Amino acid sequence: MAPEPPQFSNKYTMHDYEAAEILLMMSRSGPVNYDLPPAESAPQPRRPGAAKAQQTQMPKVKPEPVRPAISRRTETTTNATTTVTTPAITPVARPKKRKLEEADEDDKVQKVAARLKKRKLKMELAHEVDRLLKAAAKKGKASRRQAYDESNKKASPSEVFARHVKLTLNARSAEKSDYAAFADAVLPDNRPGIDLAQPPLKHAVPEPRRLEDLGDITGLHPREVWLCTQLAITADTYRCQKARFFLGLAIFVEYNYRALKDGEPGFKIWNVGKSQCQLFNNMDVNKSSDLFQAFETWGWVELMGKKDPSTKHWVVSPNYLIRFPEDHRRRLMGEVAAFEAENGGKRLAKVA
């Protein structure tokens, strides 16, 4: 017999009846748990500072490390049992600025290498040209210089004759240190007891470039040894150049003496100075210039001509005429005349 429906009083609403009907239907399908969930509590008013306290109690989040950029493309890896699809990691691209810097460095290296190669070629070319010029100069040195002297209209007779003297001395020996070839030179007194002042030099060689060994200095005055040190020349080179100069000086004394004696019209005495010393010698012209400066400081050279107080005529320095005997001067002049006759060109040597 079916149970009778419950009787409801009028104090219940329609919603109460509907809820009871739902419970009845549920009881027919199985046991019913009549415990209803507790009603939701009403929102409680918040205390001041509650939100801030809640934030401070929240756990700190550990930052995750920055990982390389991952391409959107994926790679599929197949194992023995499963197939795993993972993102494909692309390598980090090299910055464009670094590539440009490396390209600039490579370009600079190539430019430097090209400049070094070009400089090397220039140096090799310069050495080759210098070698060819030296070979040509050695082959036709005397003839070419004489041709220059004779064809140069600006060259004075004094300069041309000085070059003839130089070539005459070179015919004996062109070596810079062969003083034995000029042993007949009449040299000034250079005994150690003589006081020779220190000459002013314009072309002294710096100390690092001076010679450590001057060779045999026997017979040289201490001041002459000092001069060799300052000019960075050996003692033999000094002896050779010194002898060449005083041979040339004796020849010029003879020329001036003959020209004045013969009464050559319009003749002016040819003096001997630094220019003539450079022509007589065959070493560096600057060193020859300082060599003459030393000789002048020591009183070994003077003006070629002087006026006779009584006659008012020019005469060769009496000191030179005494220092260089006449037979010595005439023999040297004859040597120059023989050279001019053999090689052609102007004949300026004066022989009796």
Coordinates of C-alpha atoms in Angstrom, one line a residue, residues 4-349:
E4 CA 0.0 8.7 2.0
P5 CA 1.3 12.0 1.0
P6 CA 2.1 14.3 3.9
Q7 CA -0.4 16.8 5.0
F8 CA 0.8 20.4 4.8
S9 CA -0.7 23.2 6.6
N10 CA -1.3 26.6 5.2
K11 CA 1.7 28.0 7.0
Y12 CA 4.0 26.6 4.3
T13 CA 4.6 28.3 1.0
M14 CA 4.6 26.8 -2.5
H15 CA 8.4 26.6 -2.4
D16 CA 8.3 24.5 0.7
Y17 CA 6.0 22.0 -1.0
E18 CA 8.2 21.8 -4.1
A19 CA 11.2 21.1 -1.9
A20 CA 9.4 18.4 0.0
E21 CA 8.3 16.8 -3.3
I22 CA 11.9 16.7 -4.5
L23 CA 13.0 15.0 -1.2
L24 CA 10.3 12.4 -1.7
M25 CA 11.4 11.6 -5.1
M26 CA 15.0 11.2 -4.0
S27 CA 13.9 8.9 -1.1
R28 CA 12.4 6.5 -3.6
S29 CA 15.7 6.2 -5.5
G30 CA 17.9 5.6 -2.3
P31 CA 18.7 6.7 1.1
V32 CA 18.5 10.4 1.5
N33 CA 20.9 12.6 3.5
Y34 CA 18.8 15.2 5.1
D35 CA 21.8 17.2 6.4
L36 CA 21.7 20.4 4.5
P37 CA 24.9 22.4 3.9
P38 CA 25.4 25.3 6.3
A39 CA 24.2 28.6 5.1
E40 CA 26.7 30.9 3.6
S41 CA 28.1 33.3 6.1
A42 CA 27.5 36.9 5.5
P43 CA 30.6 39.0 4.5
Q44 CA 32.5 40.2 7.6
P45 CA 33.7 43.7 7.7
R46 CA 37.5 44.1 7.1
R47 CA 39.8 45.5 9.6
P48 CA 42.2 48.3 8.7
G49 CA 45.5 47.0 7.3
A50 CA 44.1 43.5 6.7
A51 CA 44.9 43.6 3.0
K52 CA 48.5 44.7 3.6
A53 CA 49.0 41.9 6.2
Q54 CA 47.6 39.4 3.7
Q55 CA 50.1 40.6 1.0
T56 CA 53.1 40.3 3.4
Q57 CA 52.1 36.7 4.2
M58 CA 52.0 35.6 0.6
P59 CA 55.0 33.4 -0.4
K60 CA 57.7 35.0 -2.5
V61 CA 57.9 33.9 -6.1
K62 CA 61.4 32.8 -7.3
P63 CA 62.2 34.4 -10.7
E64 CA 62.7 32.0 -13.5
P65 CA 66.0 32.2 -15.4
V66 CA 66.0 33.7 -18.9
R67 CA 66.3 31.1 -21.5
P68 CA 67.4 31.4 -25.1
A69 CA 64.8 32.3 -27.6
I70 CA 62.9 29.2 -28.9
S71 CA 61.7 29.0 -32.4
R72 CA 58.0 28.4 -33.0
R73 CA 58.9 25.5 -35.2
T74 CA 59.0 22.1 -33.5
E75 CA 61.1 19.1 -33.9
T76 CA 59.8 15.5 -33.6
T77 CA 62.0 12.9 -32.0
T78 CA 61.0 9.3 -32.4
N79 CA 62.2 6.8 -29.8
A80 CA 61.8 3.1 -29.8
T81 CA 58.4 3.3 -28.2
T82 CA 57.1 6.8 -28.2
T83 CA 57.2 9.9 -30.4
V84 CA 58.1 13.1 -28.5
T85 CA 57.6 16.5 -30.1
T86 CA 59.8 19.2 -28.6
P87 CA 60.4 22.9 -29.6
A88 CA 63.4 23.4 -31.9
I89 CA 66.0 25.6 -30.3
T90 CA 67.7 28.0 -32.7
P91 CA 71.2 29.3 -32.0
V92 CA 71.4 32.9 -30.8
A93 CA 72.2 35.2 -33.7
R94 CA 75.5 37.0 -33.7
P95 CA 75.0 40.7 -33.2
K96 CA 75.2 42.7 -36.4
K97 CA 77.6 45.2 -34.9
R98 CA 80.2 42.5 -34.1
K99 CA 80.1 41.3 -37.7
L100 CA 80.7 44.8 -38.9
E101 CA 83.6 45.3 -36.5
E102 CA 85.2 42.0 -37.6
A103 CA 84.8 43.0 -41.3
D104 CA 86.4 46.4 -40.6
E105 CA 89.3 44.6 -38.8
D106 CA 89.8 42.3 -41.8
D107 CA 89.7 45.2 -44.1
K108 CA 92.3 47.1 -42.0
V109 CA 94.6 44.1 -42.0
Q110 CA 94.4 43.7 -45.7
K111 CA 95.2 47.4 -46.2
V112 CA 98.2 47.3 -43.9
A113 CA 99.5 44.2 -45.7
A114 CA 99.1 45.9 -49.0
R115 CA 101.0 49.0 -47.8
L116 CA 103.8 46.9 -46.4
K117 CA 104.1 45.0 -49.7
K118 CA 104.2 48.3 -51.6
R119 CA 106.8 49.7 -49.3
K120 CA 108.9 46.6 -49.7
L121 CA 108.7 46.8 -53.5
K122 CA 109.8 50.5 -53.3
M123 CA 112.7 49.7 -51.1
E124 CA 113.8 46.9 -53.4
L125 CA 113.5 49.2 -56.4
A126 CA 115.5 51.9 -54.7
H127 CA 118.2 49.5 -53.8
E128 CA 118.4 48.2 -57.3
V129 CA 118.5 51.7 -58.7
D130 CA 121.3 52.6 -56.2
R131 CA 123.2 49.5 -57.2
L132 CA 123.0 50.4 -60.9
L133 CA 124.0 54.0 -60.3
K134 CA 127.0 52.9 -58.3
A135 CA 128.0 50.5 -60.9
A136 CA 127.7 53.1 -63.6
A137 CA 129.6 55.6 -61.5
K138 CA 132.4 53.2 -60.9
K139 CA 132.7 52.4 -64.6
G140 CA 132.9 55.9 -66.0
K141 CA 133.5 58.1 -63.0
A142 CA 136.5 60.1 -64.1
S143 CA 135.4 60.7 -67.7
R144 CA 131.9 61.7 -66.7
R145 CA 133.0 64.2 -64.1
Q146 CA 135.5 65.8 -66.5
A147 CA 132.8 66.1 -69.1
Y148 CA 130.5 67.8 -66.5
D149 CA 133.3 70.2 -65.6
E150 CA 134.0 71.1 -69.1
S151 CA 130.4 71.5 -70.3
N152 CA 129.2 73.5 -67.2
K153 CA 129.4 77.1 -68.2
K154 CA 128.7 78.3 -64.7
A155 CA 131.8 76.5 -63.3
S156 CA 134.6 79.0 -62.8
P157 CA 138.2 78.2 -64.0
S158 CA 139.2 77.8 -60.4
E159 CA 136.6 75.1 -59.8
V160 CA 137.5 73.3 -63.0
F161 CA 141.1 73.3 -62.1
A162 CA 140.3 72.0 -58.6
R163 CA 138.4 69.1 -60.2
H164 CA 141.4 68.4 -62.3
V165 CA 143.6 68.3 -59.2
K166 CA 141.1 65.8 -57.6
L167 CA 141.2 63.5 -60.7
T168 CA 145.0 63.7 -60.7
L169 CA 145.1 62.5 -57.1
N170 CA 142.5 59.8 -57.8
A171 CA 144.7 58.5 -60.5
R172 CA 147.2 57.7 -57.8
S173 CA 144.6 56.1 -55.6
A174 CA 140.9 56.5 -55.1
E175 CA 140.9 54.7 -51.8
K176 CA 139.9 57.0 -48.9
S177 CA 142.4 55.5 -46.5
D178 CA 145.4 54.9 -48.8
Y179 CA 147.6 57.6 -47.3
A180 CA 150.8 55.9 -48.5
A181 CA 149.9 56.9 -52.1
F182 CA 150.3 60.6 -51.0
A183 CA 153.4 60.2 -48.8
D184 CA 155.1 63.1 -50.7
A185 CA 152.7 65.7 -49.2
V186 CA 154.4 68.5 -47.1
L187 CA 152.5 68.5 -43.8
P188 CA 152.4 71.0 -41.0
D189 CA 154.0 70.5 -37.6
N190 CA 151.8 68.4 -35.4
R191 CA 154.1 67.4 -32.5
P192 CA 152.3 66.5 -29.3
G193 CA 153.7 69.5 -27.4
I194 CA 152.1 72.0 -29.8
D195 CA 148.9 73.6 -28.4
L196 CA 146.1 73.0 -30.9
A197 CA 142.8 74.6 -29.9
Q198 CA 139.5 72.7 -30.2
P199 CA 137.9 73.7 -33.5
P200 CA 134.1 74.5 -33.8
L201 CA 132.5 71.6 -35.8
K202 CA 129.2 71.8 -37.6
H203 CA 128.9 68.2 -38.6
A204 CA 130.2 66.2 -35.6
V205 CA 128.8 62.7 -35.5
P206 CA 126.6 61.8 -32.4
E207 CA 128.3 59.6 -29.9
P208 CA 126.3 56.4 -30.6
R209 CA 127.6 56.5 -34.2
R210 CA 131.2 57.2 -33.5
L211 CA 133.9 54.6 -34.1
E212 CA 135.1 52.5 -31.2
D213 CA 138.4 51.7 -32.8
L214 CA 140.2 54.4 -34.8
G215 CA 143.1 52.2 -35.8
D216 CA 146.7 53.1 -35.4
I217 CA 147.0 56.7 -34.1
T218 CA 150.8 56.8 -34.0
G219 CA 152.1 60.2 -35.0
L220 CA 148.9 62.1 -34.6
H221 CA 148.4 65.0 -32.2
P222 CA 145.9 64.3 -29.4
R223 CA 143.6 67.0 -30.9
E224 CA 143.8 65.2 -34.3
V225 CA 142.7 62.0 -32.6
W226 CA 139.8 63.9 -31.0
L227 CA 138.9 65.2 -34.5
C228 CA 138.8 61.6 -35.9
T229 CA 136.5 60.7 -33.1
Q230 CA 134.2 63.6 -33.7
L231 CA 134.0 62.9 -37.5
A232 CA 133.8 59.1 -37.1
I233 CA 136.7 58.4 -39.4
T234 CA 139.7 56.2 -38.9
A235 CA 143.2 57.5 -38.3
D236 CA 144.2 56.2 -41.8
T237 CA 141.3 58.0 -43.4
Y238 CA 142.3 61.2 -41.7
R239 CA 146.0 60.8 -42.8
C240 CA 144.9 60.2 -46.4
Q241 CA 142.5 63.2 -46.6
K242 CA 144.9 65.4 -44.8
A243 CA 147.7 64.6 -47.3
R244 CA 145.4 65.1 -50.3
F245 CA 144.4 68.5 -49.1
F246 CA 148.0 69.8 -48.6
L247 CA 149.0 68.4 -52.0
G248 CA 146.1 70.3 -53.6
L249 CA 147.0 73.4 -51.6
A250 CA 150.6 73.2 -52.9
I251 CA 149.4 72.9 -56.5
F252 CA 147.2 76.0 -56.1
V253 CA 150.1 78.0 -54.6
E254 CA 152.1 77.2 -57.7
Y255 CA 149.3 78.2 -60.0
N256 CA 148.8 81.6 -58.3
Y257 CA 152.5 82.1 -58.2
R258 CA 152.9 81.5 -62.0
A259 CA 149.9 83.5 -63.0
L260 CA 151.1 86.6 -61.0
K261 CA 154.6 86.1 -62.3
D262 CA 153.5 85.9 -65.9
G263 CA 151.4 89.0 -65.5
E264 CA 148.2 87.4 -66.7
P265 CA 145.8 90.3 -67.4
G266 CA 142.7 90.5 -65.1
F267 CA 143.8 87.6 -63.0
K268 CA 142.5 87.4 -59.4
I269 CA 144.1 85.1 -56.9
W270 CA 142.4 81.8 -56.4
N271 CA 141.9 81.2 -52.8
V272 CA 141.7 77.8 -51.1
G273 CA 138.8 77.3 -48.7
K274 CA 136.2 74.7 -47.7
S275 CA 134.9 74.3 -51.3
Q276 CA 138.4 73.5 -52.6
C277 CA 139.0 71.1 -49.6
Q278 CA 135.8 69.3 -50.6
L279 CA 137.1 68.9 -54.2
F280 CA 140.6 67.8 -53.2
N281 CA 139.3 65.1 -50.9
N282 CA 137.2 62.1 -51.7
M283 CA 135.2 61.6 -48.5
D284 CA 131.9 63.1 -47.3
V285 CA 131.8 66.8 -48.1
N286 CA 130.5 67.8 -44.6
K287 CA 133.4 66.0 -43.0
S288 CA 135.8 67.7 -45.4
S289 CA 134.3 71.1 -44.5
D290 CA 134.9 70.4 -40.8
L291 CA 138.4 69.1 -41.6
F292 CA 139.2 72.5 -43.2
Q293 CA 137.7 74.3 -40.2
A294 CA 140.1 72.4 -37.9
F295 CA 143.1 73.2 -40.1
E296 CA 142.1 76.9 -40.1
T297 CA 141.7 76.9 -36.3
W298 CA 145.1 75.4 -35.8
G299 CA 146.7 78.0 -38.1
W300 CA 147.7 75.5 -40.8
V301 CA 145.9 77.5 -43.6
E302 CA 145.6 81.2 -44.4
L303 CA 144.6 83.5 -47.2
M304 CA 146.3 82.7 -50.5
G305 CA 147.2 86.2 -51.5
K306 CA 148.3 89.4 -49.8
K307 CA 149.1 92.9 -51.0
D308 CA 152.7 94.0 -51.0
P309 CA 152.8 97.1 -48.8
S310 CA 155.6 98.6 -51.0
T311 CA 154.3 97.9 -54.5
K312 CA 150.6 97.6 -53.7
H313 CA 150.5 94.5 -55.9
W314 CA 149.0 91.1 -55.0
V315 CA 151.5 88.4 -54.1
V316 CA 151.2 84.8 -52.9
S317 CA 151.5 84.4 -49.2
P318 CA 155.2 84.2 -48.3
N319 CA 154.5 81.6 -45.7
Y320 CA 153.1 79.3 -48.4
L321 CA 156.1 79.9 -50.6
I322 CA 158.4 78.9 -47.7
R323 CA 156.4 75.9 -46.6
F324 CA 156.1 74.4 -50.1
P325 CA 159.4 74.4 -51.9
E326 CA 159.4 75.4 -55.6
D327 CA 160.6 72.1 -56.9
H328 CA 157.8 70.3 -55.0
R329 CA 155.2 72.6 -56.4
R330 CA 156.5 72.4 -60.0
R331 CA 156.6 68.6 -59.9
L332 CA 153.0 68.4 -58.7
M333 CA 151.9 70.9 -61.4
G334 CA 153.6 68.8 -64.0
E335 CA 151.6 65.8 -62.8
V336 CA 148.3 67.7 -63.3
A337 CA 149.4 68.9 -66.8
A338 CA 150.2 65.3 -67.8
F339 CA 146.7 64.2 -66.6
E340 CA 145.0 67.0 -68.6
A341 CA 147.0 66.1 -71.7
E342 CA 146.1 62.5 -71.4
N343 CA 142.4 63.0 -70.7
G344 CA 141.7 66.0 -72.9
G345 CA 139.6 69.0 -72.0
K346 CA 140.8 72.3 -70.9
R347 CA 144.5 72.6 -70.1
L348 CA 144.8 74.9 -67.1
A349 CA 148.0 73.7 -65.5

